[in-house]
Amino acid sequence: MKIALASDHAGFEYKESIKRLLQSLGHEVLDFGTTSNVPTDYPLFIRPAAEAVAAGKADRAIVLGGSGNGEAIVANKVKGIRCAVSWNEESARLSRLHNDANALSLGQRMMTEATALAAVKIWLETPFEGGRHLQRIHEIE
């Protein structure tokens, strides 16, 4: 899978760990920044990652910040993006299973690094259950 990855300064450390995890799992990573933990404005990095998914240049996106909320808001402004905030493994799993989320937003200040990495793995491995929900989810895009 090709994964767009982006963060602001508050999510930078986990972004780098997630990048290493994704690469070790054989995924191609498109890193949209940021490149350090120097304070920055998150939309500058999050929106291009979401746009890459919407344009078909990436299969999914993972975006990070302090809480993950602002990043999800920015990503969800891009037509075709279904970005879910997740603060644990179960919410990551359900975002794929029930919501067909094509973007995941994580908050570095809200979870341990181990939880973030586990949530990413579960999110990547969980299929969408499809069925009657599929048409409704995609109709609102």
Coordinates of C-alpha atoms in Angstrom, one line a residue, residues 7-136:
S7 CA 2.2 15.7 11.1
D8 CA 2.7 19.0 12.8
H9 CA 5.5 19.5 15.3
A10 CA 3.4 17.9 18.1
G11 CA 3.1 14.6 16.2
F12 CA 6.5 14.6 14.6
E13 CA 8.1 11.9 16.9
Y14 CA 5.3 9.4 16.3
K15 CA 5.3 10.2 12.6
E16 CA 8.9 9.1 12.4
S17 CA 8.2 5.9 14.3
I18 CA 5.1 5.1 12.2
K19 CA 7.2 5.7 9.0
R20 CA 9.7 3.1 10.1
L21 CA 6.9 0.7 11.0
L22 CA 5.2 1.2 7.6
Q23 CA 8.5 0.7 5.7
S24 CA 9.2 -2.5 7.7
L25 CA 5.8 -3.8 6.7
G26 CA 6.6 -3.2 3.0
H27 CA 4.4 -0.1 2.5
E28 CA 5.6 2.8 0.4
V29 CA 5.5 6.1 2.4
L30 CA 4.9 9.5 1.0
D31 CA 6.1 11.8 3.8
F32 CA 4.5 15.3 3.6
G33 CA 6.3 16.6 6.7
T34 CA 6.9 18.3 9.0
T35 CA 10.6 17.5 9.4
S36 CA 11.2 18.4 13.0
N37 CA 9.4 19.3 16.3
V38 CA 9.8 23.0 15.7
P39 CA 6.4 24.7 16.0
T40 CA 4.5 24.8 12.7
D41 CA 1.0 25.2 11.3
Y42 CA -0.4 21.8 10.7
P43 CA -2.7 22.4 7.7
L44 CA 0.3 23.1 5.6
F45 CA 1.3 19.4 5.9
I46 CA -2.1 17.6 6.6
R47 CA -4.0 18.9 3.6
P48 CA -1.5 17.8 0.9
A49 CA -1.4 14.3 2.5
A50 CA -5.2 14.1 2.3
E51 CA -5.2 15.5 -1.2
A52 CA -2.8 12.7 -2.3
V53 CA -5.4 10.1 -1.2
A54 CA -8.2 12.0 -2.9
A55 CA -6.2 12.2 -6.1
G56 CA -5.3 8.5 -6.1
K57 CA -1.6 9.2 -5.5
A58 CA -1.8 7.3 -2.2
D59 CA -4.1 4.6 -0.9
R60 CA -4.5 5.9 2.6
A61 CA -3.2 8.7 4.9
I62 CA -2.1 8.8 8.5
V63 CA -1.9 12.3 10.0
L64 CA -0.7 13.3 13.5
G65 CA -0.7 16.1 15.9
G66 CA -1.0 16.7 19.6
S67 CA -4.6 15.5 19.9
G68 CA -5.4 14.5 16.3
N69 CA -8.5 16.6 16.3
G70 CA -7.3 19.5 14.2
E71 CA -5.6 17.2 11.7
A72 CA -8.8 15.2 11.2
I73 CA -10.8 18.4 10.7
V74 CA -8.4 19.6 8.0
A75 CA -8.2 16.2 6.3
N76 CA -12.0 15.8 6.3
K77 CA -12.4 19.1 4.4
V78 CA -10.9 17.3 1.3
K79 CA -13.6 15.7 -0.8
G80 CA -13.4 11.9 -0.7
I81 CA -11.6 11.7 2.6
R82 CA -13.0 9.9 5.6
C83 CA -10.6 10.6 8.4
A84 CA -11.2 9.1 11.8
V85 CA -9.6 10.3 15.0
S86 CA -8.3 7.3 17.0
W87 CA -6.9 7.2 20.5
N88 CA -6.7 3.4 20.8
E89 CA -6.6 0.2 18.9
E90 CA -10.4 -0.5 19.1
S91 CA -11.3 2.9 17.7
A92 CA -8.8 2.4 14.8
R93 CA -10.3 -1.0 14.1
L94 CA -13.9 0.3 14.1
S95 CA -13.0 3.2 11.8
R96 CA -12.1 0.8 9.1
L97 CA -14.7 -1.9 9.8
H98 CA -17.7 0.4 10.1
N99 CA -16.7 3.6 8.5
D100 CA -14.2 2.6 5.7
A101 CA -11.9 5.4 6.9
N102 CA -9.2 6.1 4.3
A103 CA -7.3 8.4 6.7
L104 CA -6.4 8.0 10.3
S105 CA -5.6 10.8 12.7
L106 CA -3.6 10.2 15.9
G107 CA -2.7 12.4 18.8
Q108 CA 0.8 12.0 20.1
R109 CA -0.2 13.6 23.4
M110 CA -3.2 11.2 23.8
M111 CA -1.5 7.8 23.7
T112 CA 1.7 5.9 24.1
E113 CA 3.9 5.3 21.1
A114 CA 3.2 1.5 21.5
T115 CA -0.5 2.2 21.3
A116 CA -0.1 4.4 18.2
L117 CA 1.9 1.7 16.4
A118 CA -0.6 -1.0 17.4
A119 CA -3.5 1.2 16.2
V120 CA -1.8 1.8 12.8
K121 CA -1.2 -1.9 12.3
I122 CA -4.8 -2.8 13.2
W123 CA -6.1 0.0 10.9
L124 CA -4.1 -1.2 8.0
E125 CA -5.2 -4.8 8.5
T126 CA -8.9 -4.3 9.1
P127 CA -11.1 -4.6 6.1
F128 CA -14.3 -2.6 5.6
E129 CA -17.3 -4.8 6.4
G130 CA -19.2 -3.4 3.4
G131 CA -22.8 -4.3 3.0
R132 CA -25.6 -1.9 3.3
H133 CA -23.3 0.8 4.8
L134 CA -21.1 1.1 1.8
Q135 CA -23.5 3.0 -0.4
R136 CA -24.5 5.4 2.3

